[in-house]
PDB file of C-alpha atoms and ligand atoms in Angstrom:
ATOM      1  CA  MET A  20      -4.235 -31.424  -6.974  1.00  0.00           C
ATOM      2  CA  PHE A  21      -2.705 -29.049  -4.366  1.00  0.00           C
ATOM      3  CA  ALA A  22      -3.913 -31.302  -0.635  1.00  0.00           C
ATOM      4  CA  VAL A  23      -3.655 -30.996   2.494  1.00  0.00           C
ATOM      5  CA  THR A  24      -3.690 -34.639   4.763  1.00  0.00           C
ATOM      6  CA  ILE A  25      -3.981 -34.755   8.330  1.00  0.00           C
ATOM      7  CA  LEU A  26      -1.528 -37.063  10.403  1.00  0.00           C
ATOM      8  CA  GLY A  27      -2.378 -35.953  13.607  1.00  0.00           C
ATOM      9  CA  ASN A  28      -4.992 -34.153  14.870  1.00  0.00           C
ATOM     10  CA  ASN A  29      -4.703 -33.401  18.410  1.00  0.00           C
ATOM     11  CA  SER A  30      -2.024 -32.181  20.815  1.00  0.00           C
ATOM     12  CA  ALA A  31       0.416 -32.678  23.355  1.00  0.00           C
ATOM     13  CA  ILE A  32      -0.608 -36.588  24.488  1.00  0.00           C
ATOM     14  CA  PRO A  33      -1.281 -37.906  21.481  1.00  0.00           C
ATOM     15  CA  THR A  34      -4.349 -40.968  22.561  1.00  0.00           C
ATOM     16  CA  PRO A  35      -5.056 -44.027  20.913  1.00  0.00           C
ATOM     17  CA  ASP A  36      -6.532 -42.949  18.081  1.00  0.00           C
ATOM     18  CA  ARG A  37      -5.510 -39.096  17.313  1.00  0.00           C
ATOM     19  CA  HIS A  38      -1.925 -38.409  17.018  1.00  0.00           C
ATOM     20  CA  PRO A  39       0.367 -34.997  18.036  1.00  0.00           C
ATOM     21  CA  THR A  40       0.151 -32.235  15.394  1.00  0.00           C
ATOM     22  CA  ALA A  41       1.811 -33.582  11.925  1.00  0.00           C
ATOM     23  CA  GLN A  42      -0.021 -32.814   7.651  1.00  0.00           C
ATOM     24  CA  VAL A  43       1.202 -32.896   4.651  1.00  0.00           C
ATOM     25  CA  ILE A  44       0.527 -30.661   1.829  1.00  0.00           C
ATOM     26  CA  THR A  45       0.543 -32.038  -2.065  1.00  0.00           C
ATOM     27  CA  TYR A  46       0.951 -30.123  -5.192  1.00  0.00           C
ATOM     28  CA  ASN A  47       2.430 -31.582  -9.056  1.00  0.00           C
ATOM     29  CA  ASP A  48       3.258 -34.985  -6.245  1.00  0.00           C
ATOM     30  CA  GLN A  49       5.465 -33.094  -4.815  1.00  0.00           C
ATOM     31  CA  LEU A  50       5.116 -33.244  -0.667  1.00  0.00           C
ATOM     32  CA  ILE A  51       5.586 -30.261   2.118  1.00  0.00           C
ATOM     33  CA  LEU A  52       5.861 -31.599   5.421  1.00  0.00           C
ATOM     34  CA  VAL A  53       4.270 -29.240   7.765  1.00  0.00           C
ATOM     35  CA  ASP A  54       5.271 -30.215  11.759  1.00  0.00           C
ATOM     36  CA  CYS A  55       6.174 -33.894  12.530  1.00  0.00           C
ATOM     37  CA  GLY A  56       5.251 -35.125  16.233  1.00  0.00           C
ATOM     38  CA  GLU A  57       5.660 -38.448  18.178  1.00  0.00           C
ATOM     39  CA  GLY A  58       4.963 -41.247  15.358  1.00  0.00           C
ATOM     40  CA  THR A  59       4.261 -39.317  12.271  1.00  0.00           C
ATOM     41  CA  GLN A  60       6.362 -41.904  10.414  1.00  0.00           C
ATOM     42  CA  MET A  61       3.737 -44.403  11.634  1.00  0.00           C
ATOM     43  CA  GLN A  62       1.054 -42.780   9.765  1.00  0.00           C
ATOM     44  CA  LEU A  63       2.922 -41.155   6.884  1.00  0.00           C
ATOM     45  CA  THR A  64       2.949 -45.953   6.880  1.00  0.00           C
ATOM     46  CA  ARG A  65      -0.086 -46.465   7.542  1.00  0.00           C
ATOM     47  CA  TYR A  66      -1.821 -43.508   5.051  1.00  0.00           C
ATOM     48  CA  LYS A  67       0.909 -45.092   1.961  1.00  0.00           C
ATOM     49  CA  VAL A  68       2.543 -41.387   2.307  1.00  0.00           C
ATOM     50  CA  ARG A  69       5.474 -41.641  -0.285  1.00  0.00           C
ATOM     51  CA  ARG A  70       7.828 -40.198   2.650  1.00  0.00           C
ATOM     52  CA  SER A  71      10.288 -40.087  -0.607  1.00  0.00           C
ATOM     53  CA  ARG A  72       8.900 -37.352  -1.527  1.00  0.00           C
ATOM     54  CA  ILE A  73       9.082 -35.194   0.941  1.00  0.00           C
ATOM     55  CA  ARG A  74      11.356 -32.436  -0.231  1.00  0.00           C
ATOM     56  CA  HIS A  75      10.930 -29.575   2.468  1.00  0.00           C
ATOM     57  CA  ILE A  76       9.589 -30.040   5.960  1.00  0.00           C
ATOM     58  CA  LEU A  77       8.804 -27.224   8.338  1.00  0.00           C
ATOM     59  CA  ILE A  78       8.805 -27.376  11.754  1.00  0.00           C
ATOM     60  CA  SER A  79       5.986 -25.140  13.580  1.00  0.00           C
ATOM     61  CA  HIS A  80       8.033 -24.600  16.873  1.00  0.00           C
ATOM     62  CA  LEU A  81      10.348 -26.176  19.063  1.00  0.00           C
ATOM     63  CA  HIS A  82       7.242 -27.559  21.541  1.00  0.00           C
ATOM     64  CA  GLY A  83       7.280 -30.840  21.693  1.00  0.00           C
ATOM     65  CA  ASP A  84       4.192 -32.176  20.163  1.00  0.00           C
ATOM     66  CA  HIS A  85       4.856 -30.292  16.869  1.00  0.00           C
ATOM     67  CA  TYR A  86       8.363 -32.203  16.413  1.00  0.00           C
ATOM     68  CA  PHE A  87       9.188 -34.845  18.114  1.00  0.00           C
ATOM     69  CA  GLY A  88       9.204 -37.072  15.750  1.00  0.00           C
ATOM     70  CA  LEU A  89      11.564 -35.449  13.292  1.00  0.00           C
ATOM     71  CA  ILE A  90      15.355 -37.402  14.738  1.00  0.00           C
ATOM     72  CA  GLY A  91      13.589 -40.457  13.452  1.00  0.00           C
ATOM     73  CA  LEU A  92      12.175 -39.776  10.418  1.00  0.00           C
ATOM     74  CA  ILE A  93      15.439 -38.070   9.173  1.00  0.00           C
ATOM     75  CA  ASN A  94      17.324 -41.025  10.419  1.00  0.00           C
ATOM     76  CA  SER A  95      14.933 -43.637   8.559  1.00  0.00           C
ATOM     77  CA  LEU A  96      14.845 -41.276   5.023  1.00  0.00           C
ATOM     78  CA  SER A  97      19.219 -41.854   5.786  1.00  0.00           C
ATOM     79  CA  LEU A  98      18.961 -45.973   5.998  1.00  0.00           C
ATOM     80  CA  LEU A  99      16.506 -45.862   3.280  1.00  0.00           C
ATOM     81  CA  GLY A 100      18.645 -44.682   1.369  1.00  0.00           C
ATOM     82  CA  ARG A 101      17.607 -41.327   0.279  1.00  0.00           C
ATOM     83  CA  THR A 102      20.713 -38.927  -1.075  1.00  0.00           C
ATOM     84  CA  ASP A 103      18.285 -36.485  -2.342  1.00  0.00           C
ATOM     85  CA  PRO A 104      19.028 -32.562  -0.289  1.00  0.00           C
ATOM     86  CA  LEU A 105      15.631 -32.265   2.454  1.00  0.00           C
ATOM     87  CA  SER A 106      14.730 -29.434   3.603  1.00  0.00           C
ATOM     88  CA  VAL A 107      14.458 -27.814   6.889  1.00  0.00           C
ATOM     89  CA  TYR A 108      12.805 -24.745   8.079  1.00  0.00           C
ATOM     90  CA  GLY A 109      12.658 -24.481  12.066  1.00  0.00           C
ATOM     91  CA  PRO A 110      13.198 -22.355  14.690  1.00  0.00           C
ATOM     92  CA  PRO A 111      17.067 -22.135  15.227  1.00  0.00           C
ATOM     93  CA  GLU A 112      17.990 -24.193  18.007  1.00  0.00           C
ATOM     94  CA  LEU A 113      15.746 -27.393  15.979  1.00  0.00           C
ATOM     95  CA  GLU A 114      19.458 -27.620  14.025  1.00  0.00           C
ATOM     96  CA  GLU A 115      22.029 -28.035  17.722  1.00  0.00           C
ATOM     97  CA  ILE A 116      19.222 -30.328  18.318  1.00  0.00           C
ATOM     98  CA  ILE A 117      19.075 -32.135  15.279  1.00  0.00           C
ATOM     99  CA  GLN A 118      23.074 -31.237  15.210  1.00  0.00           C
ATOM    100  CA  LEU A 119      23.165 -33.334  19.185  1.00  0.00           C
ATOM    101  CA  GLN A 120      21.479 -36.139  17.974  1.00  0.00           C
ATOM    102  CA  LEU A 121      23.267 -37.633  15.407  1.00  0.00           C
ATOM    103  CA  ARG A 122      26.280 -36.873  16.806  1.00  0.00           C
ATOM    104  CA  SER A 123      25.652 -39.248  19.556  1.00  0.00           C
ATOM    105  CA  ALA A 124      24.673 -42.143  17.602  1.00  0.00           C
ATOM    106  CA  ALA A 125      27.616 -41.043  15.521  1.00  0.00           C
ATOM    107  CA  THR A 126      24.534 -41.032  12.280  1.00  0.00           C
ATOM    108  CA  VAL A 127      26.530 -40.363   8.879  1.00  0.00           C
ATOM    109  CA  LEU A 128      22.877 -39.236   6.530  1.00  0.00           C
ATOM    110  CA  LYS A 129      23.860 -39.532   3.777  1.00  0.00           C
ATOM    111  CA  PHE A 130      21.587 -36.774   1.966  1.00  0.00           C
ATOM    112  CA  ASP A 131      22.266 -32.894   2.436  1.00  0.00           C
ATOM    113  CA  LEU A 132      19.792 -31.740   5.362  1.00  0.00           C
ATOM    114  CA  GLN A 133      19.583 -27.901   4.536  1.00  0.00           C
ATOM    115  CA  PHE A 134      18.851 -26.561   7.441  1.00  0.00           C
ATOM    116  CA  HIS A 135      16.739 -23.070   7.580  1.00  0.00           C
ATOM    117  CA  ALA A 136      16.072 -21.116  10.846  1.00  0.00           C
ATOM    118  CA  LEU A 137      12.947 -19.138  10.856  1.00  0.00           C
ATOM    119  CA  LEU A 138      13.412 -15.794  12.618  1.00  0.00           C
ATOM    120  CA  PRO A 139      11.246 -13.880  13.960  1.00  0.00           C
ATOM    121  CA  GLU A 140      12.930 -10.537  11.690  1.00  0.00           C
ATOM    122  CA  ARG A 141      13.637 -13.290   8.213  1.00  0.00           C
ATOM    123  CA  THR A 142       9.448 -13.806   7.181  1.00  0.00           C
ATOM    124  CA  GLY A 143       7.398 -13.251   4.661  1.00  0.00           C
ATOM    125  CA  LEU A 144       8.601 -15.920   0.874  1.00  0.00           C
ATOM    126  CA  LEU A 145      10.667 -18.574   2.379  1.00  0.00           C
ATOM    127  CA  PHE A 146      10.742 -20.435  -0.692  1.00  0.00           C
ATOM    128  CA  SER A 147       8.987 -20.908  -4.120  1.00  0.00           C
ATOM    129  CA  GLU A 148       9.241 -23.098  -6.672  1.00  0.00           C
ATOM    130  CA  LYS A 149       7.326 -23.976  -9.957  1.00  0.00           C
ATOM    131  CA  ASP A 150       3.873 -22.937  -9.224  1.00  0.00           C
ATOM    132  CA  MET A 151       4.334 -23.035  -5.423  1.00  0.00           C
ATOM    133  CA  GLU A 152       5.464 -19.652  -2.712  1.00  0.00           C
ATOM    134  CA  VAL A 153       5.372 -20.791   1.055  1.00  0.00           C
ATOM    135  CA  HIS A 154       5.671 -18.417   2.923  1.00  0.00           C
ATOM    136  CA  CYS A 155       5.933 -17.812   6.454  1.00  0.00           C
ATOM    137  CA  PHE A 156       4.048 -15.066  10.012  1.00  0.00           C
ATOM    138  CA  PRO A 157       4.551 -15.342  13.496  1.00  0.00           C
ATOM    139  CA  THR A 158       2.307 -15.915  15.570  1.00  0.00           C
ATOM    140  CA  ARG A 159       1.122 -15.709  19.354  1.00  0.00           C
ATOM    141  CA  HIS A 160       2.431 -18.291  21.518  1.00  0.00           C
ATOM    142  CA  ARG A 161       4.107 -18.855  24.345  1.00  0.00           C
ATOM    143  CA  ILE A 162       7.826 -19.622  22.682  1.00  0.00           C
ATOM    144  CA  PRO A 163       7.877 -18.784  19.007  1.00  0.00           C
ATOM    145  CA  CYS A 164       6.310 -20.003  16.553  1.00  0.00           C
ATOM    146  CA  TYR A 165       5.093 -19.132  13.441  1.00  0.00           C
ATOM    147  CA  GLY A 166       2.160 -20.118   9.932  1.00  0.00           C
ATOM    148  CA  PHE A 167       2.712 -21.250   7.065  1.00  0.00           C
ATOM    149  CA  SER A 168       0.986 -19.784   3.705  1.00  0.00           C
ATOM    150  CA  PHE A 169       0.491 -22.331   0.529  1.00  0.00           C
ATOM    151  CA  SER A 170      -0.347 -20.670  -2.868  1.00  0.00           C
ATOM    152  CA  MET A 171       0.165 -21.871  -6.183  1.00  0.00           C
ATOM    153  CA  GLN A 172      -0.349 -20.445  -8.816  1.00  0.00           C
ATOM    154  CA  ARG A 173      -0.168 -21.985 -12.378  1.00  0.00           C
ATOM    155  CA  ARG A 174       1.748 -20.735 -14.844  1.00  0.00           C
ATOM    156  CA  LYS A 175       0.923 -22.196 -18.398  1.00  0.00           C
ATOM    157  CA  ARG A 176      -1.790 -20.401 -19.890  1.00  0.00           C
ATOM    158  CA  ARG A 177      -5.153 -23.230 -20.857  1.00  0.00           C
ATOM    159  CA  LEU A 178      -4.907 -23.870 -25.078  1.00  0.00           C
ATOM    160  CA  ILE A 179      -8.510 -24.155 -26.378  1.00  0.00           C
ATOM    161  CA  PRO A 180      -7.385 -27.228 -28.766  1.00  0.00           C
ATOM    162  CA  GLU A 181     -10.336 -25.351 -31.408  1.00  0.00           C
ATOM    163  CA  GLN A 182      -8.805 -22.554 -31.915  1.00  0.00           C
ATOM    164  CA  ALA A 183      -5.748 -23.754 -32.719  1.00  0.00           C
ATOM    165  CA  ARG A 184      -6.525 -25.901 -35.129  1.00  0.00           C
ATOM    166  CA  VAL A 185      -8.847 -22.936 -36.632  1.00  0.00           C
ATOM    167  CA  TYR A 186      -5.042 -20.995 -37.308  1.00  0.00           C
ATOM    168  CA  ASP A 187      -3.632 -24.963 -38.382  1.00  0.00           C
ATOM    169  CA  ILE A 188      -1.340 -24.333 -35.758  1.00  0.00           C
ATOM    170  CA  PRO A 189       0.622 -27.908 -35.108  1.00  0.00           C
ATOM    171  CA  ALA A 190       0.532 -29.870 -31.948  1.00  0.00           C
ATOM    172  CA  ALA A 191       4.109 -29.296 -31.499  1.00  0.00           C
ATOM    173  CA  PHE A 192       3.838 -25.748 -30.638  1.00  0.00           C
ATOM    174  CA  PHE A 193       1.344 -25.654 -28.219  1.00  0.00           C
ATOM    175  CA  SER A 194       3.900 -25.980 -24.968  1.00  0.00           C
ATOM    176  CA  ARG A 195       4.272 -22.144 -26.551  1.00  0.00           C
ATOM    177  CA  LEU A 196       1.714 -20.748 -26.273  1.00  0.00           C
ATOM    178  CA  GLN A 197       0.899 -22.550 -23.085  1.00  0.00           C
ATOM    179  CA  GLU A 198       3.640 -20.229 -22.358  1.00  0.00           C
ATOM    180  CA  GLY A 199       2.221 -17.463 -23.911  1.00  0.00           C
ATOM    181  CA  ALA A 200       4.053 -16.755 -27.085  1.00  0.00           C
ATOM    182  CA  ASP A 201       2.162 -15.572 -30.477  1.00  0.00           C
ATOM    183  CA  TYR A 202       2.545 -18.171 -33.708  1.00  0.00           C
ATOM    184  CA  GLN A 203       3.497 -16.780 -36.752  1.00  0.00           C
ATOM    185  CA  ARG A 204       2.192 -18.546 -39.932  1.00  0.00           C
ATOM    186  CA  LYS A 205       4.218 -19.850 -43.133  1.00  0.00           C
ATOM    187  CA  ASP A 206       2.466 -16.853 -44.855  1.00  0.00           C
ATOM    188  CA  GLY A 207       3.131 -13.825 -41.691  1.00  0.00           C
ATOM    189  CA  THR A 208       0.347 -13.147 -40.216  1.00  0.00           C
ATOM    190  CA  LEU A 209       0.650 -13.291 -36.700  1.00  0.00           C
ATOM    191  CA  VAL A 210      -2.182 -15.442 -34.612  1.00  0.00           C
ATOM    192  CA  LYS A 211      -1.508 -13.994 -30.968  1.00  0.00           C
ATOM    193  CA  ASN A 212      -2.080 -15.822 -28.143  1.00  0.00           C
ATOM    194  CA  ASP A 213      -4.653 -15.046 -26.483  1.00  0.00           C
ATOM    195  CA  TRP A 214      -6.701 -15.930 -29.975  1.00  0.00           C
ATOM    196  CA  VAL A 215      -5.724 -19.213 -28.273  1.00  0.00           C
ATOM    197  CA  THR A 216      -5.424 -19.677 -24.497  1.00  0.00           C
ATOM    198  CA  LEU A 217      -6.795 -18.837 -21.654  1.00  0.00           C
ATOM    199  CA  PRO A 218      -5.221 -17.242 -18.042  1.00  0.00           C
ATOM    200  CA  PRO A 219      -3.998 -19.599 -16.192  1.00  0.00           C
ATOM    201  CA  PRO A 220      -6.174 -21.144 -13.645  1.00  0.00           C
ATOM    202  CA  LYS A 221      -6.730 -18.623 -10.626  1.00  0.00           C
ATOM    203  CA  GLY A 222      -4.706 -19.493  -7.769  1.00  0.00           C
ATOM    204  CA  LYS A 223      -5.929 -21.123  -4.584  1.00  0.00           C
ATOM    205  CA  ARG A 224      -4.173 -20.389  -1.401  1.00  0.00           C
ATOM    206  CA  TYR A 225      -3.947 -22.782   2.039  1.00  0.00           C
ATOM    207  CA  VAL A 226      -2.666 -20.919   5.541  1.00  0.00           C
ATOM    208  CA  TYR A 227      -2.031 -23.224   8.760  1.00  0.00           C
ATOM    209  CA  CYS A 228      -1.757 -20.705  11.226  1.00  0.00           C
ATOM    210  CA  ALA A 229       0.236 -24.221  14.166  1.00  0.00           C
ATOM    211  CA  ASP A 230      -0.378 -23.337  17.764  1.00  0.00           C
ATOM    212  CA  SER A 231      -2.172 -19.292  18.664  1.00  0.00           C
ATOM    213  CA  ILE A 232      -3.737 -16.931  20.943  1.00  0.00           C
ATOM    214  CA  TYR A 233      -6.903 -15.427  19.985  1.00  0.00           C
ATOM    215  CA  ASP A 234      -4.838 -12.729  17.143  1.00  0.00           C
ATOM    216  CA  GLU A 235      -6.063 -10.668  14.672  1.00  0.00           C
ATOM    217  CA  GLY A 236      -3.452  -9.323  13.578  1.00  0.00           C
ATOM    218  CA  LEU A 237      -3.099 -13.234  11.749  1.00  0.00           C
ATOM    219  CA  ILE A 238      -5.930 -11.524   9.827  1.00  0.00           C
ATOM    220  CA  PRO A 239      -3.807 -10.115   7.060  1.00  0.00           C
ATOM    221  CA  HIS A 240      -2.072 -13.203   6.210  1.00  0.00           C
ATOM    222  CA  ILE A 241      -5.644 -16.076   6.132  1.00  0.00           C
ATOM    223  CA  GLN A 242      -7.305 -12.975   4.364  1.00  0.00           C
ATOM    224  CA  GLY A 243      -9.395 -14.576   1.330  1.00  0.00           C
ATOM    225  CA  ALA A 244      -7.525 -17.523   1.995  1.00  0.00           C
ATOM    226  CA  ASP A 245      -9.253 -20.593   0.065  1.00  0.00           C
ATOM    227  CA  LEU A 246      -8.588 -22.960   3.315  1.00  0.00           C
ATOM    228  CA  VAL A 247      -7.176 -21.827   6.802  1.00  0.00           C
ATOM    229  CA  TYR A 248      -6.191 -24.817   9.054  1.00  0.00           C
ATOM    230  CA  HIS A 249      -6.933 -23.077  12.987  1.00  0.00           C
ATOM    231  CA  GLU A 250      -6.188 -24.486  16.350  1.00  0.00           C
ATOM    232  CA  ALA A 251      -8.876 -25.169  19.032  1.00  0.00           C
ATOM    233  CA  THR A 252      -7.275 -26.685  21.451  1.00  0.00           C
ATOM    234  CA  TYR A 253     -11.094 -26.441  23.375  1.00  0.00           C
ATOM    235  CA  LEU A 254     -13.780 -25.866  23.907  1.00  0.00           C
ATOM    236  CA  HIS A 255     -15.367 -22.384  24.009  1.00  0.00           C
ATOM    237  CA  ASP A 256     -16.376 -22.763  28.068  1.00  0.00           C
ATOM    238  CA  LEU A 257     -12.269 -23.014  28.432  1.00  0.00           C
ATOM    239  CA  ALA A 258     -12.066 -19.506  26.619  1.00  0.00           C
ATOM    240  CA  GLN A 259      -9.763 -18.853  29.663  1.00  0.00           C
ATOM    241  CA  ARG A 260      -7.996 -21.745  30.150  1.00  0.00           C
ATOM    242  CA  ALA A 261      -6.689 -21.871  26.036  1.00  0.00           C
ATOM    243  CA  ALA A 262      -6.248 -17.462  27.245  1.00  0.00           C
ATOM    244  CA  ASP A 263      -3.485 -19.121  29.930  1.00  0.00           C
ATOM    245  CA  ARG A 264      -1.819 -21.537  27.342  1.00  0.00           C
ATOM    246  CA  TYR A 265      -1.619 -19.430  24.811  1.00  0.00           C
ATOM    247  CA  HIS A 266      -4.054 -21.254  22.876  1.00  0.00           C
ATOM    248  CA  SER A 267      -7.836 -21.504  21.063  1.00  0.00           C
ATOM    249  CA  THR A 268     -10.706 -22.565  21.027  1.00  0.00           C
ATOM    250  CA  SER A 269     -13.897 -23.812  18.396  1.00  0.00           C
ATOM    251  CA  VAL A 270     -15.375 -20.537  18.482  1.00  0.00           C
ATOM    252  CA  GLN A 271     -12.797 -18.376  18.470  1.00  0.00           C
ATOM    253  CA  ALA A 272     -10.647 -19.782  16.009  1.00  0.00           C
ATOM    254  CA  ALA A 273     -14.902 -19.947  13.865  1.00  0.00           C
ATOM    255  CA  THR A 274     -14.167 -16.534  14.605  1.00  0.00           C
ATOM    256  CA  LEU A 275     -10.695 -15.081  13.249  1.00  0.00           C
ATOM    257  CA  ALA A 276     -12.100 -17.536   9.702  1.00  0.00           C
ATOM    258  CA  LEU A 277     -15.519 -15.337   9.375  1.00  0.00           C
ATOM    259  CA  LYS A 278     -13.699 -11.951  10.232  1.00  0.00           C
ATOM    260  CA  ALA A 279     -10.547 -13.055   7.945  1.00  0.00           C
ATOM    261  CA  GLU A 280     -12.938 -13.757   4.674  1.00  0.00           C
ATOM    262  CA  ALA A 281     -11.504 -17.124   4.449  1.00  0.00           C
ATOM    263  CA  LYS A 282     -13.872 -19.865   2.244  1.00  0.00           C
ATOM    264  CA  ARG A 283     -13.201 -22.506   4.564  1.00  0.00           C
ATOM    265  CA  LEU A 284     -11.955 -23.619   8.179  1.00  0.00           C
ATOM    266  CA  LEU A 285     -10.384 -26.626   9.370  1.00  0.00           C
ATOM    267  CA  ILE A 286     -10.669 -27.084  13.050  1.00  0.00           C
ATOM    268  CA  GLY A 287      -7.670 -29.290  14.669  1.00  0.00           C
ATOM    269  CA  HIS A 288      -5.000 -29.604  17.793  1.00  0.00           C
ATOM    270  CA  PHE A 289      -7.655 -31.418  19.917  1.00  0.00           C
ATOM    271  CA  SER A 290      -6.521 -31.448  23.178  1.00  0.00           C
ATOM    272  CA  SER A 291      -6.204 -35.199  23.899  1.00  0.00           C
ATOM    273  CA  LYS A 292      -8.972 -34.144  27.727  1.00  0.00           C
ATOM    274  CA  TYR A 293     -12.134 -34.596  24.681  1.00  0.00           C
ATOM    275  CA  THR A 294     -13.079 -37.778  23.843  1.00  0.00           C
ATOM    276  CA  GLU A 295     -15.500 -36.482  21.480  1.00  0.00           C
ATOM    277  CA  LEU A 296     -14.832 -33.468  18.532  1.00  0.00           C
ATOM    278  CA  GLU A 297     -18.771 -33.459  16.506  1.00  0.00           C
ATOM    279  CA  PRO A 298     -19.154 -30.011  19.979  1.00  0.00           C
ATOM    280  CA  PHE A 299     -15.676 -28.500  18.069  1.00  0.00           C
ATOM    281  CA  LEU A 300     -18.139 -28.106  14.977  1.00  0.00           C
ATOM    282  CA  GLU A 301     -21.185 -28.231  17.377  1.00  0.00           C
ATOM    283  CA  GLU A 302     -19.515 -24.648  18.753  1.00  0.00           C
ATOM    284  CA  SER A 303     -18.018 -23.899  14.920  1.00  0.00           C
ATOM    285  CA  LEU A 304     -21.169 -24.061  13.047  1.00  0.00           C
ATOM    286  CA  PRO A 305     -23.310 -20.970  14.153  1.00  0.00           C
ATOM    287  CA  VAL A 306     -20.103 -17.884  13.542  1.00  0.00           C
ATOM    288  CA  PHE A 307     -18.920 -20.563  10.033  1.00  0.00           C
ATOM    289  CA  PRO A 308     -20.739 -22.362   9.327  1.00  0.00           C
ATOM    290  CA  HIS A 309     -17.522 -23.501   6.383  1.00  0.00           C
ATOM    291  CA  THR A 310     -15.923 -25.434   8.817  1.00  0.00           C
ATOM    292  CA  GLU A 311     -14.373 -29.072   9.434  1.00  0.00           C
ATOM    293  CA  LEU A 312     -12.819 -31.264  11.762  1.00  0.00           C
ATOM    294  CA  ALA A 313      -9.623 -31.965  10.791  1.00  0.00           C
ATOM    295  CA  LEU A 314      -9.823 -36.425  10.652  1.00  0.00           C
ATOM    296  CA  GLU A 315      -5.727 -37.479  10.559  1.00  0.00           C
ATOM    297  CA  GLY A 316      -5.642 -40.030   6.961  1.00  0.00           C
ATOM    298  CA  VAL A 317      -8.751 -37.680   5.328  1.00  0.00           C
ATOM    299  CA  SER A 318      -7.235 -35.335   2.546  1.00  0.00           C
ATOM    300  CA  TYR A 319      -8.709 -32.082   2.237  1.00  0.00           C
ATOM    301  CA  LEU A 320      -7.944 -30.345  -1.527  1.00  0.00           C
ATOM    302  CA  VAL A 321      -7.391 -27.076  -1.111  1.00  0.00           C
TER     303      VAL A 321
HETATM  304 ZN1  LIG B 419       0.311 -27.861  19.654  1.00  0.00          ZN
HETATM  305 ZN1  LIG B 420       2.604 -25.479  20.785  1.00  0.00          ZN
END
């Protein structure tokens, strides 16, 4: 499974039923937390996300609606007895902010917190592990801000069991076949791997664009993605306000998805001034028909 679960879909000020930005990427039973606005811990509990499974936390930028929940979460993980290391990625000042808060409370974490600074000159591959690669790229916002791209590519080939039986290949050898090995039969004849397996399934890509003014410079990063999250802080009548504050509108998010030939678009980061979200969809759909609202508690398959 490769999915993103929305924990917070609001911008700066929390409302009773919408929270500042946070979302969790699930793949192979692993979790990556992307941004951690105020209230993220409560949202993790509400939607039964197992926080002990979070291996990486990515913080896009240092506006409070994207990280004010971080120190609380780090503190709780330690209180809950975590011993596995935790990687946190964010702008360099974040390390100092975390350490100041820990030091002021004389808190010594029970786990190793590994901090990785995001820098404009060091974008590109952040980390890769089994089947998953995470890249980062800069977005255009009022302060340094980064988007993240998650590519899941299964490496194992797909076995065709009926074919394997035709050649009398023992089940114990199936995992080797999935890794691409040929099979040598007892009589010395060789069974070529591609006679009994198919290539791995096509990879999937999710791109999170964080906060950004409308910027066609993002297109190369989201080109052809299976699912793109783009902020839509305002409806389009406030396009000027959006530009002044380095944010985007519903129509701009949809335009970018269209130009980048993305397959699906999720819009979120709604301003607290709106009580209804449907108008965001009504404005986006005519531009890009595969738009969905990012709703809290909902998991979207990539
Ligand atoms: Zn924001
Ligand atoms: Zn921001």
